[in-house]
Structure formats: C-alpha cells, structure tokens
Coordinates of C-alpha atoms in Angstrom, one line a residue:
M14 CA 154.5 -101.0 -176.0
G15 CA 152.6 -98.2 -173.7
F16 CA 150.1 -99.2 -171.2
I17 CA 148.8 -102.8 -171.4
M18 CA 146.0 -103.2 -170.4
S19 CA 144.6 -106.6 -168.2
L20 CA 140.9 -107.8 -169.2
A21 CA 140.1 -110.3 -166.4
C22 CA 138.5 -113.9 -168.9
E23 CA 135.5 -115.8 -166.9
S24 CA 136.4 -118.8 -169.3
D25 CA 140.2 -119.6 -168.2
G26 CA 140.9 -116.7 -165.4
A27 CA 143.2 -115.7 -167.2
A28 CA 144.1 -112.0 -168.1
L29 CA 144.2 -110.9 -171.2
D30 CA 146.9 -108.8 -172.5
T31 CA 145.7 -106.9 -175.0
S32 CA 148.7 -105.7 -176.9
F33 CA 149.1 -108.9 -178.2
G34 CA 145.3 -110.5 -177.6
M35 CA 146.9 -113.8 -176.2
P36 CA 146.4 -114.9 -172.5
A37 CA 149.0 -113.6 -170.1
A38 CA 151.0 -116.0 -168.0
L39 CA 149.7 -115.0 -164.3
P40 CA 146.1 -115.0 -163.6
V41 CA 144.3 -112.4 -162.4
L42 CA 143.9 -114.0 -159.0
S43 CA 146.8 -115.2 -157.2
A44 CA 147.0 -118.9 -157.1
S45 CA 149.7 -118.8 -154.5
K46 CA 149.0 -121.2 -151.1
E47 CA 149.6 -117.7 -149.3
A48 CA 145.7 -116.6 -150.3
W49 CA 144.4 -119.7 -149.2
R50 CA 146.0 -119.7 -145.5
P51 CA 143.3 -120.3 -142.9
G52 CA 142.7 -117.1 -141.2
P53 CA 141.0 -113.6 -141.2
M54 CA 139.9 -112.8 -144.8
K55 CA 139.9 -108.9 -145.9
K56 CA 136.4 -108.3 -147.3
I57 CA 136.3 -106.4 -151.0
T58 CA 134.2 -103.6 -150.0
V59 CA 131.7 -102.6 -152.5
G60 CA 128.8 -100.1 -153.3
V61 CA 125.5 -100.7 -155.5
A62 CA 123.6 -98.1 -157.5
D63 CA 121.0 -98.4 -159.8
D64 CA 117.6 -96.9 -159.8
H65 CA 116.0 -99.8 -160.3
P66 CA 115.3 -101.4 -157.1
I67 CA 114.9 -104.9 -158.4
V68 CA 118.3 -104.6 -160.2
V69 CA 119.6 -103.4 -156.6
L70 CA 118.1 -106.6 -154.8
G71 CA 119.4 -109.0 -157.4
V72 CA 122.9 -107.8 -157.5
V73 CA 122.8 -108.0 -153.1
H74 CA 121.3 -110.9 -153.7
L75 CA 124.1 -112.8 -155.7
L76 CA 127.0 -110.9 -153.9
Q77 CA 125.7 -112.2 -150.7
S78 CA 126.8 -115.8 -151.5
S79 CA 130.8 -114.5 -151.8
P80 CA 132.2 -114.3 -148.2
D81 CA 135.1 -112.1 -149.7
I82 CA 133.0 -109.4 -150.8
E83 CA 131.3 -107.2 -148.3
V84 CA 128.1 -104.8 -150.0
R85 CA 128.2 -101.8 -147.6
F86 CA 125.8 -99.3 -149.3
T87 CA 123.6 -99.2 -151.6
A88 CA 122.0 -96.3 -153.5
E89 CA 118.6 -95.8 -156.1
R90 CA 119.3 -92.3 -156.5
I91 CA 122.3 -89.9 -157.5
E92 CA 122.0 -87.9 -154.5
D93 CA 121.5 -91.0 -151.8
L94 CA 125.0 -92.0 -154.3
F95 CA 127.0 -89.8 -153.7
K96 CA 126.1 -89.3 -149.8
Q97 CA 126.5 -92.8 -149.0
L98 CA 130.3 -92.8 -151.2
A99 CA 131.0 -89.7 -149.1
E100 CA 130.2 -91.5 -146.1
K101 CA 131.3 -95.1 -146.5
P102 CA 134.2 -95.6 -148.8
V103 CA 134.4 -99.0 -150.7
D104 CA 137.3 -100.1 -152.7
V105 CA 134.9 -101.1 -155.6
L106 CA 131.5 -99.3 -156.8
L107 CA 129.3 -101.6 -158.8
C108 CA 126.9 -98.5 -160.8
D109 CA 125.1 -97.8 -163.7
Y110 CA 125.3 -95.5 -166.4
E111 CA 123.2 -93.0 -165.7
F112 CA 120.5 -92.0 -163.0
R113 CA 116.7 -90.8 -163.8
D114 CA 117.2 -88.4 -161.3
D115 CA 120.3 -86.8 -162.1
P116 CA 120.0 -83.0 -163.3
H117 CA 123.6 -83.8 -165.9
A118 CA 121.7 -86.3 -167.4
D119 CA 125.3 -88.0 -169.2
G120 CA 127.1 -90.9 -167.6
F121 CA 130.8 -89.2 -168.3
Q122 CA 130.1 -86.5 -166.2
L123 CA 128.9 -88.9 -163.5
I124 CA 132.4 -90.4 -163.8
E125 CA 133.8 -87.7 -163.4
R126 CA 132.2 -86.9 -159.9
L127 CA 132.5 -89.9 -159.1
R128 CA 136.5 -89.8 -159.2
R129 CA 137.1 -86.4 -157.8
L130 CA 135.2 -87.3 -155.1
A131 CA 136.7 -91.1 -154.8
P132 CA 139.8 -90.8 -156.2
E133 CA 140.8 -94.5 -154.7
T134 CA 137.7 -96.0 -155.6
R135 CA 137.4 -98.6 -158.4
I136 CA 134.8 -97.5 -160.6
M137 CA 132.5 -101.1 -162.6
L138 CA 130.0 -100.0 -165.4
F139 CA 126.6 -102.2 -164.8
S140 CA 123.9 -101.1 -167.9
S141 CA 122.9 -101.8 -170.7
H142 CA 124.3 -98.9 -172.6
T143 CA 126.9 -101.1 -174.0
S144 CA 127.4 -99.6 -177.4
A145 CA 131.1 -99.5 -178.7
Y146 CA 131.8 -96.2 -178.0
V147 CA 130.0 -95.9 -174.4
V148 CA 132.2 -99.0 -173.3
S149 CA 135.7 -97.3 -175.0
S150 CA 134.8 -93.9 -174.1
T151 CA 133.6 -94.8 -170.3
L152 CA 136.9 -97.0 -169.9
Q153 CA 139.2 -94.5 -170.9
A154 CA 137.1 -91.6 -168.8
G155 CA 138.5 -94.0 -165.7
I156 CA 136.5 -96.9 -165.0
S157 CA 138.3 -100.1 -164.0
G158 CA 135.4 -102.1 -165.2
F159 CA 132.3 -102.5 -167.8
V160 CA 129.8 -105.8 -167.4
G161 CA 126.1 -105.4 -169.5
K162 CA 123.1 -106.2 -167.3
Q163 CA 122.7 -110.0 -169.8
Q164 CA 122.2 -112.6 -167.6
G165 CA 125.6 -114.3 -168.7
D166 CA 127.2 -111.4 -167.7
F167 CA 125.1 -111.2 -164.2
A168 CA 127.0 -114.0 -163.2
N169 CA 130.1 -112.6 -163.6
L170 CA 130.2 -109.8 -160.6
P171 CA 131.5 -111.6 -157.8
Y172 CA 134.9 -112.5 -160.5
A173 CA 134.8 -109.1 -162.3
I174 CA 134.9 -107.7 -158.6
R175 CA 137.6 -109.5 -157.2
A176 CA 139.7 -108.3 -160.9
L177 CA 139.3 -104.8 -159.8
S178 CA 140.7 -105.4 -156.3
H179 CA 143.1 -106.9 -157.9
E180 CA 143.9 -103.9 -159.5
R181 CA 142.6 -105.5 -162.9
F182 CA 140.2 -104.2 -165.8
F183 CA 137.4 -106.4 -167.0
L184 CA 135.1 -106.7 -169.7
S185 CA 132.4 -109.3 -170.0
A186 CA 133.8 -111.4 -173.1
S187 CA 130.8 -110.4 -175.4
L188 CA 132.3 -106.7 -174.5
Q189 CA 135.4 -107.7 -175.3
N190 CA 134.4 -108.6 -178.6
R191 CA 133.1 -105.4 -178.9
L192 CA 135.3 -103.6 -178.8
F193 CA 137.9 -105.0 -179.9
H194 CA 136.4 -105.6 -184.0
T195 CA 135.6 -101.6 -183.1
M196 CA 139.3 -100.2 -181.4
D197 CA 141.3 -102.9 -183.2
G198 CA 142.5 -103.7 -180.0
R199 CA 144.4 -100.2 -179.1
F200 CA 144.2 -100.1 -175.6
E201 CA 147.6 -98.0 -174.9
N202 CA 145.2 -95.0 -173.2
L203 CA 143.4 -97.2 -170.8
G204 CA 143.8 -96.8 -167.3
K205 CA 146.6 -93.3 -167.6
A206 CA 146.2 -90.6 -165.1
G207 CA 144.1 -87.9 -166.1
R208 CA 141.7 -90.8 -168.6
G209 CA 140.0 -89.1 -170.7
S210 CA 138.6 -85.6 -171.5
A211 CA 135.5 -84.3 -170.4
R212 CA 135.4 -81.3 -173.3
P213 CA 137.0 -83.3 -176.6
G214 CA 137.7 -81.6 -179.0
G215 CA 136.6 -77.5 -177.4
L216 CA 133.3 -78.7 -177.1
S217 CA 131.4 -77.0 -174.0
D218 CA 129.8 -79.4 -171.7
K219 CA 126.7 -79.1 -173.0
E220 CA 127.4 -80.0 -176.6
A221 CA 130.0 -82.9 -175.5
A222 CA 126.6 -84.1 -173.6
V223 CA 124.4 -83.9 -176.6
A224 CA 127.7 -84.9 -178.9
R225 CA 127.0 -88.3 -176.9
L226 CA 124.0 -89.0 -177.2
I227 CA 124.1 -88.6 -180.2
C228 CA 126.2 -91.5 -180.1
E229 CA 124.4 -93.3 -178.6
G230 CA 121.8 -92.8 -181.3
L231 CA 118.9 -91.1 -179.6
S232 CA 117.1 -88.3 -181.4
L233 CA 117.3 -85.0 -181.0
V234 CA 113.7 -85.0 -179.4
E235 CA 114.4 -87.5 -177.4
I236 CA 117.6 -85.8 -176.0
A237 CA 115.8 -82.8 -175.5
Q238 CA 113.9 -84.8 -173.2
R239 CA 116.6 -86.2 -171.3
L240 CA 118.6 -83.0 -170.8
K241 CA 115.3 -80.8 -170.4
R242 CA 116.3 -78.7 -172.7
S243 CA 114.2 -77.2 -175.9
P244 CA 114.9 -78.9 -180.0
K245 CA 115.8 -76.1 -181.1
T246 CA 118.8 -75.9 -178.8
I247 CA 119.2 -79.4 -178.8
S248 CA 120.0 -79.1 -182.5
N249 CA 121.9 -75.8 -182.1
Q250 CA 124.3 -77.6 -179.5
K251 CA 124.5 -80.2 -182.3
N252 CA 125.6 -78.1 -185.1
A253 CA 128.1 -76.1 -183.3
A254 CA 129.9 -79.8 -182.3
M255 CA 130.1 -81.0 -185.2
K256 CA 131.1 -77.7 -186.8
K257 CA 133.8 -77.7 -184.1
L258 CA 134.9 -81.7 -185.0
G259 CA 134.5 -80.8 -188.6
A260 CA 131.8 -84.0 -188.8
R261 CA 129.2 -83.4 -191.5
N262 CA 126.7 -85.6 -190.9
D263 CA 126.0 -88.2 -187.5
V264 CA 127.9 -90.7 -188.4
E265 CA 130.8 -88.5 -189.2
L266 CA 130.0 -86.7 -185.5
S267 CA 130.8 -90.6 -183.6
M268 CA 133.2 -91.3 -185.7
A269 CA 135.4 -87.6 -184.2
M270 CA 133.8 -88.2 -181.2
R271 CA 135.3 -92.1 -180.7
N272 CA 138.5 -91.2 -182.4
I273 CA 138.9 -88.2 -179.7
D274 CA 138.6 -90.3 -176.8
Q275 CA 141.4 -93.0 -178.4
V276 CA 143.7 -90.5 -178.3
S277 CA 142.7 -88.2 -175.6

C-alpha cells in the first residue's frame, strides 16, 4: 500500500491511517504503564520561531504548562532562527511558514534549508497559510506536522508536539478535512526520504517561487513586492513556469504544481 501516514487526532487520541481513512489500532502516545512510572522525565525539546512577538509569547505561555515539554529557544527573525537551531538542537521546531525578513520569501526554500541544517529535527509549521496546496506541498517537502493559527488549533499544540516526538505526523482536524477533500486521501509519498522537489517540473528556483505564490492567490504586484523584483520580471517568470508546465492559466498552473508535488 506504500507509505502509510499517521495523523494525530485530538478528538480521540488515535492515529489515523489515511490509506483507509479509519482509526488505527495503536494510539499516538503509549498508554502502557511503563510510560507513567515515577522517575526522571525526558523532556521534548522545542524551538519556537515566528516573526510576530505576540505569537511567540502565546505559544511559550501555552507550552509552559506541559511538564514534558521544554522550550529551548525562541526566534523572531530568520537569522536568529538558523543561529539558534545550529547552537541548540531540538526535537521539534515549531515554525511559521515564512518570515518578513527572509530574503528568499519562499516557505518551501525555508523548509529545505532547515532540513539541511537540522535533519534530525521534526518540523511543524504553525501558520495562517493553510490552503490545501501549501499544506500538502509542505508535507511532501519534509515537514512532520501543520497546525493553523485558529484558536481551536492553537490549543492542540502540546498534543501535536508529543505526536511528532513519537515519530508521527500531525494535522489539525480542520486541515485534515481540507486536505482529504483535495487530495482524495492520496498520501503515499508523504514522509519518504528526499521528499518533494525544490524545483518541480524543471522550474528554476525563482520560477518555482513565483508559481507557488500564485497558487496561494497572490497577484503579480503582491508577488513583486514580496520578492523585491519588478512586476515585469515576475510576469516573465510566471510565463516561463506556465510554458514549462503546459499551463494556460492560473488554475491550470495551480493544478500542475499540485500534481507535481503529489508524485514527486
């Protein structure tokens, strides 16, 4: 059946076998008596990175109530994130999809750089960028979980971190529904070594970045502002991507990018 992806569900604490869409027999967290014997507790080390200070404070405050989780560092700038992660390795990195001061301005490249720097760290995105395309593509790029910034999802962060520490994948319930509807339950490629491609369909890094931002619904002007390029340059890179992928419009471009990520 290929790769079977387990998604942690907050409602019943069970792993969801997405090949069948039915709860698996084993829970995400061990319920054996061994796990609860008195003694030293091995804490899950976590890094929190977001360019909004209020978000970082809120996450740290929430996690402080979990005795099995230790926040080892926080970062609000992309430079600080890489410095801290290199100096203080963690089990789980809770990270936004993109940072305003990141010159690359592409969440996919951010994931690639993080995985090169800390291949053993499990990455969970905590972001308001929750389109089905972004969620499915980042999972295939190598992250282990995705939680939106809605209030209901926020409360699940400790549970999500525990799921990742047990080498499970985690999606909040709202994202599960959205992703299943879009991908028709096809998760065979998620979590495989070499997940995803930084340059899908033979696109250059810049063409791929433009195509992905178009998939997120940004206009050419908005993309030009974010990537600090001229609108003409962005238009040329979009046209080059469409030509390489055989897409005639934005809808076909989005479908082509999604299909590439599903089979990468």
